[in-house]
PDB file of C-alpha atoms in Angstrom:
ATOM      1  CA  UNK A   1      58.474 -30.766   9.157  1.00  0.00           C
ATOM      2  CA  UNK A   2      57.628 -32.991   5.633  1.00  0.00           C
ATOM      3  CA  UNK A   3      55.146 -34.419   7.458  1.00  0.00           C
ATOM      4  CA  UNK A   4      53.299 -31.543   8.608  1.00  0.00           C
ATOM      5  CA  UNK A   5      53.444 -29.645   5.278  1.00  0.00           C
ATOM      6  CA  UNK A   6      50.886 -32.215   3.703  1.00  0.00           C
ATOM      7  CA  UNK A   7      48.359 -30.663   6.551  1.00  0.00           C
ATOM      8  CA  UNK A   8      48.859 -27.420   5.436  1.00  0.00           C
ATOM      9  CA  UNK A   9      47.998 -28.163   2.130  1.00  0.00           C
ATOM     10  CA  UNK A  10      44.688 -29.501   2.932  1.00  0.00           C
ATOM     11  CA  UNK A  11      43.776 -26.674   4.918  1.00  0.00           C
ATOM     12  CA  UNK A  12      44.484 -24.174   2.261  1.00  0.00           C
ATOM     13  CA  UNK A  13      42.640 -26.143   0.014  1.00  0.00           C
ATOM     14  CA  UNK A  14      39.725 -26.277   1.983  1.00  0.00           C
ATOM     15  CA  UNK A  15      39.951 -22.689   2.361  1.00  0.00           C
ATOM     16  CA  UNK A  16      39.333 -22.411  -1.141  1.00  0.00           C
ATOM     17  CA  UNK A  17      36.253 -23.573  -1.866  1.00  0.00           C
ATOM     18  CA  UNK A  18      34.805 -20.888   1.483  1.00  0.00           C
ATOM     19  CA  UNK A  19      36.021 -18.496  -0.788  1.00  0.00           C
ATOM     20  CA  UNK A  20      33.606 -18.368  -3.332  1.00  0.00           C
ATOM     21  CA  UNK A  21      30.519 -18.575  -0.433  1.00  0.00           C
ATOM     22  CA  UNK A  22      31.505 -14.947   0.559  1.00  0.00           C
ATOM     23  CA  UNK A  23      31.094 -13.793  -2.824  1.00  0.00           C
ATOM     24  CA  UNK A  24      27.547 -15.256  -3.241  1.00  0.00           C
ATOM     25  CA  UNK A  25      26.018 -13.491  -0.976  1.00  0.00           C
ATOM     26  CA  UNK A  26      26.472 -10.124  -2.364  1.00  0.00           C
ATOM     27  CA  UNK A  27      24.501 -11.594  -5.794  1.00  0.00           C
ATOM     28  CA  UNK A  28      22.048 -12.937  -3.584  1.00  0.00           C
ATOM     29  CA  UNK A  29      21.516  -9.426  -1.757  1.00  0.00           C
ATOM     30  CA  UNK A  30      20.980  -7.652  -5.426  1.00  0.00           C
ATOM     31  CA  UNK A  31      17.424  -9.235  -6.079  1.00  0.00           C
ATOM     32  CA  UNK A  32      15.489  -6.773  -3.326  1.00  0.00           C
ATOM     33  CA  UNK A  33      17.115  -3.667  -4.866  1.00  0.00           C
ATOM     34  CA  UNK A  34      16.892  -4.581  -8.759  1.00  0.00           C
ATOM     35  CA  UNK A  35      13.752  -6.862  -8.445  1.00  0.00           C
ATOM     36  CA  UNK A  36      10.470  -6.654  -5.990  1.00  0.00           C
ATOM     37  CA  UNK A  37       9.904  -9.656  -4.162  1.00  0.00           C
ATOM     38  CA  UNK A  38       7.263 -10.523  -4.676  1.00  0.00           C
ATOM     39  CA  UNK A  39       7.317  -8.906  -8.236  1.00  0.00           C
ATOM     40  CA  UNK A  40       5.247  -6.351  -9.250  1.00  0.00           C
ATOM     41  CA  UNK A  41       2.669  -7.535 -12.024  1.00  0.00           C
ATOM     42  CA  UNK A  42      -0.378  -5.929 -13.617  1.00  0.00           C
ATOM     43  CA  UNK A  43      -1.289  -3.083 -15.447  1.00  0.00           C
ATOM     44  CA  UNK A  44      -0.025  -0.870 -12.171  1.00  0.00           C
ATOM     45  CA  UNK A  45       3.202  -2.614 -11.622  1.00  0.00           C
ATOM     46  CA  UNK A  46       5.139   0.483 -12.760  1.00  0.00           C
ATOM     47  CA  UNK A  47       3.645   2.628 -10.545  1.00  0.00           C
ATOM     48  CA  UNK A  48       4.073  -0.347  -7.725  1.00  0.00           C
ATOM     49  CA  UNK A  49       7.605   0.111  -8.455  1.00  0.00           C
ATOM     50  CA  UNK A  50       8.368   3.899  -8.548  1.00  0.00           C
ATOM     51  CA  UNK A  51       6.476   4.110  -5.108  1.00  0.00           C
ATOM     52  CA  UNK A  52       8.457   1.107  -3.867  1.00  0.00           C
ATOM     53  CA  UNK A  53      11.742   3.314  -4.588  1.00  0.00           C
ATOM     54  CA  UNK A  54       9.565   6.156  -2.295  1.00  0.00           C
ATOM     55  CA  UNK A  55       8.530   4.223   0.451  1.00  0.00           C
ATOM     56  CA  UNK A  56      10.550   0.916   1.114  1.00  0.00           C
ATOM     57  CA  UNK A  57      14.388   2.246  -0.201  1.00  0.00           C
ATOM     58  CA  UNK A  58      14.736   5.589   0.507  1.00  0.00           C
ATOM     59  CA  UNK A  59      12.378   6.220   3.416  1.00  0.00           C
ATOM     60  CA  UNK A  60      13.614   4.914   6.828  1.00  0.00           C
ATOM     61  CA  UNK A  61      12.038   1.170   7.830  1.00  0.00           C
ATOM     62  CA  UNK A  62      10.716  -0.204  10.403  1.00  0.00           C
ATOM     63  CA  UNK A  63      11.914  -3.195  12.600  1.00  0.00           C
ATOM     64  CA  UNK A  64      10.652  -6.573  11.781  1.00  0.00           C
ATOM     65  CA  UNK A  65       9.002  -6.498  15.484  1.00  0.00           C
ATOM     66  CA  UNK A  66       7.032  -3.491  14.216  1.00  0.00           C
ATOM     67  CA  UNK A  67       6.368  -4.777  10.612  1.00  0.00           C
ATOM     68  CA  UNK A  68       4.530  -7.916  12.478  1.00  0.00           C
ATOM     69  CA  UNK A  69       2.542  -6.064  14.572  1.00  0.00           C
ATOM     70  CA  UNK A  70       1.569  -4.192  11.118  1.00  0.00           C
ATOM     71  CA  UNK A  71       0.780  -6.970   9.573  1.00  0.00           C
ATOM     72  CA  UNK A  72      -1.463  -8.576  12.298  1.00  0.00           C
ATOM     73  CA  UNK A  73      -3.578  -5.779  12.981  1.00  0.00           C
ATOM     74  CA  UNK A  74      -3.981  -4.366   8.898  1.00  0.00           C
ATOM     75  CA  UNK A  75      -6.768  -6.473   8.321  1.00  0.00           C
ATOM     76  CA  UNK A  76      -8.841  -5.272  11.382  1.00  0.00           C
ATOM     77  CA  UNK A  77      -7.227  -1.366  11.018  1.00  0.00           C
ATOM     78  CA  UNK A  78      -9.027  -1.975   7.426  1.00  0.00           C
ATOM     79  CA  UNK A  79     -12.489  -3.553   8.399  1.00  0.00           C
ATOM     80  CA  UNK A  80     -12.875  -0.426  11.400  1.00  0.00           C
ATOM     81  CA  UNK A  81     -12.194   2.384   7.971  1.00  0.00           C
ATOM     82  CA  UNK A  82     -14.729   0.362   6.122  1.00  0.00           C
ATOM     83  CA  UNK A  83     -17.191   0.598   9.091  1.00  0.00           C
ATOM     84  CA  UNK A  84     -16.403   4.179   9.476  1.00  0.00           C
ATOM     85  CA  UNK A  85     -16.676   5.125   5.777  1.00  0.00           C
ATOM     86  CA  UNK A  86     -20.258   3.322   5.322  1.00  0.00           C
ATOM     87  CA  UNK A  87     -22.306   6.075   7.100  1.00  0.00           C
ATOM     88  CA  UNK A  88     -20.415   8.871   5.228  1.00  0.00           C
ATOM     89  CA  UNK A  89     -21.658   7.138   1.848  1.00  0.00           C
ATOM     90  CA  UNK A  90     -25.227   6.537   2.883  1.00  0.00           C
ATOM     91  CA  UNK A  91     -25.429   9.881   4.379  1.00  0.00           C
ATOM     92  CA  UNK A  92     -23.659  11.569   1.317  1.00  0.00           C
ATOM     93  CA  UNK A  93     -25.764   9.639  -1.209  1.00  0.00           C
ATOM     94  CA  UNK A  94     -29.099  10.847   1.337  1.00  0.00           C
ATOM     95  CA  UNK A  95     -27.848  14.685   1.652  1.00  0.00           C
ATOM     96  CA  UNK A  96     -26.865  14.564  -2.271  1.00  0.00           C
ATOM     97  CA  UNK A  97     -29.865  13.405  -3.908  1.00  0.00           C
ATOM     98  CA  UNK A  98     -32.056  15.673  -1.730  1.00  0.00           C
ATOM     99  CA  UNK A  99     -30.119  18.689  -2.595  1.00  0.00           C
ATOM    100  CA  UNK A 100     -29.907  17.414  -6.203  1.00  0.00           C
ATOM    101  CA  UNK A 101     -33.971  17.776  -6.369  1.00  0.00           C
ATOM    102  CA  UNK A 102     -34.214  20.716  -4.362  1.00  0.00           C
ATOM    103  CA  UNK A 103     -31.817  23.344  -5.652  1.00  0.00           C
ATOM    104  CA  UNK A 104     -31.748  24.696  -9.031  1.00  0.00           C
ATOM    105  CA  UNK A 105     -30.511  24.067 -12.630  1.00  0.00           C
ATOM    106  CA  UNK A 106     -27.517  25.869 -11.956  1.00  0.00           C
ATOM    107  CA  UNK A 107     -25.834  24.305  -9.603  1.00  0.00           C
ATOM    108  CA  UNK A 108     -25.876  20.722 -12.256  1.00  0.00           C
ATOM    109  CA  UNK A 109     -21.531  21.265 -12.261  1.00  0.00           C
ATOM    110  CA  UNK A 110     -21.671  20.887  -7.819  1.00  0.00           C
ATOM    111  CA  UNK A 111     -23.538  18.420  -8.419  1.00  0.00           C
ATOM    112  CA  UNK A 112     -21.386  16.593 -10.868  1.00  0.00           C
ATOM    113  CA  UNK A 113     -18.642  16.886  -9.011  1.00  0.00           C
ATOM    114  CA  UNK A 114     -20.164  15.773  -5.738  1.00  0.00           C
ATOM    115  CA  UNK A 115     -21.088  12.857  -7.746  1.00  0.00           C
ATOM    116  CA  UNK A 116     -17.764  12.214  -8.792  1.00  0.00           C
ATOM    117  CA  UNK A 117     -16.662  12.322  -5.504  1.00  0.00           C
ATOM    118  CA  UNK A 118     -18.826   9.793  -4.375  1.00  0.00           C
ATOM    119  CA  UNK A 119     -18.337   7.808  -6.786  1.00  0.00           C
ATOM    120  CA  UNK A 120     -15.078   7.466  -6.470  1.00  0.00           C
ATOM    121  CA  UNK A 121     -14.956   7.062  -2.663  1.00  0.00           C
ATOM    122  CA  UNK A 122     -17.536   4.540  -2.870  1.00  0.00           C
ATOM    123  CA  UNK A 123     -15.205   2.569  -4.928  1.00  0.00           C
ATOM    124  CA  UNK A 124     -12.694   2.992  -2.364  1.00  0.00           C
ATOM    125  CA  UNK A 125     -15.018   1.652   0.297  1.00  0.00           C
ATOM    126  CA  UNK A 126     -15.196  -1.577  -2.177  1.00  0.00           C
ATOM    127  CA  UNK A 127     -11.959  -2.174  -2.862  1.00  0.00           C
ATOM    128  CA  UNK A 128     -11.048  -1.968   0.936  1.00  0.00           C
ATOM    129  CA  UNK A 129     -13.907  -4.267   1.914  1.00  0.00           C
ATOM    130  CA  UNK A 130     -12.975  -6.876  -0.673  1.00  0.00           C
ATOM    131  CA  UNK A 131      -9.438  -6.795   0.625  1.00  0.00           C
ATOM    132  CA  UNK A 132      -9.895  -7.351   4.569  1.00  0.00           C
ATOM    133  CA  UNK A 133     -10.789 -11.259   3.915  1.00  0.00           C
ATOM    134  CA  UNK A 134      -7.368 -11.826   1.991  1.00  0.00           C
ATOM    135  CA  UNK A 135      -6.041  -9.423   4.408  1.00  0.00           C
ATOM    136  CA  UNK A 136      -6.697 -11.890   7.046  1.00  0.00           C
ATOM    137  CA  UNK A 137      -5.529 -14.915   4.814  1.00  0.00           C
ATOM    138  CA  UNK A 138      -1.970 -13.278   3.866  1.00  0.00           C
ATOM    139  CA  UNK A 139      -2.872 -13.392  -0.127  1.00  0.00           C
ATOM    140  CA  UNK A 140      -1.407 -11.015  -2.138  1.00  0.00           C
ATOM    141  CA  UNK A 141      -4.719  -9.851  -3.256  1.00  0.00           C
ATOM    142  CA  UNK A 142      -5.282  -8.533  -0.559  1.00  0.00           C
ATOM    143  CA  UNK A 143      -2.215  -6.348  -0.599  1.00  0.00           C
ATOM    144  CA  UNK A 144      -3.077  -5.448  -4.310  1.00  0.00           C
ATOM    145  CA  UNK A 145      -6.935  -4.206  -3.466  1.00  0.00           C
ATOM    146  CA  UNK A 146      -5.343  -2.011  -0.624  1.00  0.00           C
ATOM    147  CA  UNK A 147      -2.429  -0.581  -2.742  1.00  0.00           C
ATOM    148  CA  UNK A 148      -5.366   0.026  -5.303  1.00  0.00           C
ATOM    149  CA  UNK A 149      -7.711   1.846  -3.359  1.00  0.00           C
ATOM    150  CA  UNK A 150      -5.022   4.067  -2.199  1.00  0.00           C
ATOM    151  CA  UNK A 151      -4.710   5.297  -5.609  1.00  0.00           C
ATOM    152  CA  UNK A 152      -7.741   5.862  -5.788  1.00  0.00           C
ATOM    153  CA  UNK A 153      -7.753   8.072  -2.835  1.00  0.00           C
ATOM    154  CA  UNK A 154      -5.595  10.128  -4.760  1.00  0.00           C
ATOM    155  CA  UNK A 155      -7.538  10.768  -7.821  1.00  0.00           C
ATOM    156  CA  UNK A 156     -10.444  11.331  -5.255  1.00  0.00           C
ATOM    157  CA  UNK A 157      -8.558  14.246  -3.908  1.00  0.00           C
ATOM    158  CA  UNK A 158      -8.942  15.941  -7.190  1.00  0.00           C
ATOM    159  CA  UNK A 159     -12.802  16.027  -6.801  1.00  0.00           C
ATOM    160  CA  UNK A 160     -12.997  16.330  -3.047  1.00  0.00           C
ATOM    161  CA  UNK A 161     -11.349  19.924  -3.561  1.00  0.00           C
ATOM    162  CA  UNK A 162     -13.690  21.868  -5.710  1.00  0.00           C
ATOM    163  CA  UNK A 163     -17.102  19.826  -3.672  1.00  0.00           C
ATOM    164  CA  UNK A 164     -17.438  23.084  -1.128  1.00  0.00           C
ATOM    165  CA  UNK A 165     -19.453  20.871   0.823  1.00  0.00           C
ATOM    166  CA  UNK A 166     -15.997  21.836   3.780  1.00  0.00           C
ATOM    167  CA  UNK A 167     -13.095  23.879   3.554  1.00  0.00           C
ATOM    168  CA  UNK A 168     -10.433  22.442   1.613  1.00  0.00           C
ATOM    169  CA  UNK A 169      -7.672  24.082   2.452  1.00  0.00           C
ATOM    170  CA  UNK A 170      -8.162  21.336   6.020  1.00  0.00           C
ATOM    171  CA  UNK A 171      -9.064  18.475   4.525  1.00  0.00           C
ATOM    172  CA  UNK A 172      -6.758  18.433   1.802  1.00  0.00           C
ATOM    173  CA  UNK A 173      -3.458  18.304   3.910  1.00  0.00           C
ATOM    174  CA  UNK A 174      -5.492  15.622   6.025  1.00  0.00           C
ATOM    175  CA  UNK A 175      -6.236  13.281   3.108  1.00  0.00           C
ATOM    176  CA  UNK A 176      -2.176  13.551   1.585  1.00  0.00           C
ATOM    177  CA  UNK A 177      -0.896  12.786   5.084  1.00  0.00           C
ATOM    178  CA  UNK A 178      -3.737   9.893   5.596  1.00  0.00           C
ATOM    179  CA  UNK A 179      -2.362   8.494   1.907  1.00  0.00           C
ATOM    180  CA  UNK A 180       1.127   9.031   2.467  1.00  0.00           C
ATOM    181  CA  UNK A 181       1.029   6.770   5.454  1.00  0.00           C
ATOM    182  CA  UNK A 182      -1.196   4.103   4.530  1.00  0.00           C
ATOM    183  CA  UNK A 183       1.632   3.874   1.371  1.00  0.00           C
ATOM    184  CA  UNK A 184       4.053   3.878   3.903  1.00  0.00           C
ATOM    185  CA  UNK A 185       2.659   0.890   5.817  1.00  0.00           C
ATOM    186  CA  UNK A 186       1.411  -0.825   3.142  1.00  0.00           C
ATOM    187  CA  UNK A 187       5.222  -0.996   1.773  1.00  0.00           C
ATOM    188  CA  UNK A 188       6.455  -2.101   5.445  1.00  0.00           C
ATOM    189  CA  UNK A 189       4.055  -4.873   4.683  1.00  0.00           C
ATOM    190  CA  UNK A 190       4.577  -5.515   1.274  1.00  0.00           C
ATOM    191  CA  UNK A 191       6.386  -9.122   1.534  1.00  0.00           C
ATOM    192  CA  UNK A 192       4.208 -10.702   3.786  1.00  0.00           C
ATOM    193  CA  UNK A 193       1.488 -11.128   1.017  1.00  0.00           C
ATOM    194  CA  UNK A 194       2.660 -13.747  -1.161  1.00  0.00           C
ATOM    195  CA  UNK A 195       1.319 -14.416  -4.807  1.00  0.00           C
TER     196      UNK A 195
END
């Protein structure tokens, strides 16, 4: 009996120190709720983060078979909008400066507007374009130019509204849903791309 005492001492000791390795993983599980990983950084890193509460906490996820897939195909999913958006920019810049000579004085606000419009999906097209190569290279730049020129698809929606160049009361609903996913899979995607 004395002698098998000493063995249950050692055991209990050693059951000590696993103690304090089922408490550590709880502080290790913190850092993806109270900190982005990677981190957000830049000028747009508060608005990285409110979304991130949107779209990666409180939205349902993915599976990581799905999130793969998402990632693999992004950069190509990205090159095919680019090649779809570059005829709607030559063609708008074609259409626009031939009605811009053609029609009146009073019509200068459409055309501002149109203008802006352009513009600003034009710099969309850019930042997309720029992205697919670090797309393809899993750099976080690449993440950053496509979280960018989403936002910038939403302040193009203000524009695109009042152009009248087709109804908006269609392609309004169409552009929110077409942002509201590509946030959604750009936050399934977020920790692949690495600093």
């Amino acid at each position: 009996m004395g002698a098998m005492n000493p063995q249950l001492f050692p055991q209990s000791q050693s059951s000590q120190p696993s103690s304090p390795s089922p408490v550590s993983p709880p502080s290790g599980a913190k850092p993806p709720t109270d900190q982005l990983l990677p981190p957000a950084t830049g000028k747009l890193a508060p608005i990285e983060r409110i979304l991130h509460t949107v779209f990666a906490e409180r939205l349902p996820q993915t599976s990581t078979a799905t999130r793969d897939m998402i990632a693999e195909y992004l950069p190509w999913l990205t090159l095919i909008m680019c090649m779809v958006m570059l005829p709607v920019i030559l063609t708008a810049v074609v259409s626009g400066g031939l009605i811009g000579i053609l029609t009146s004085i009073n019509t200068i606000n459409m055309s501002i507007i149109f203008w802006a419009s352009l513009a600003l999906f034009t710099i969309q097209f850019g930042l997309m374009c720029f992205a697919v190569w670090h797309l393809l290279t899993h750099h976080r730049r690449g993440w950053k130019l496509l979280f960018i020129a989403s936002l910038v698809g939403v302040v193009y929606l203000v524009p695109s509204a009042f152009t009248g160049f087709y109804n908006p009361l269609v392609i309004i609903p169409v552009l929110v849903v077409t942002l509201l996913v590509s946030f959604y899979l750009l936050y399934q995607v977020r920790s692949y791309y690495a600093e």
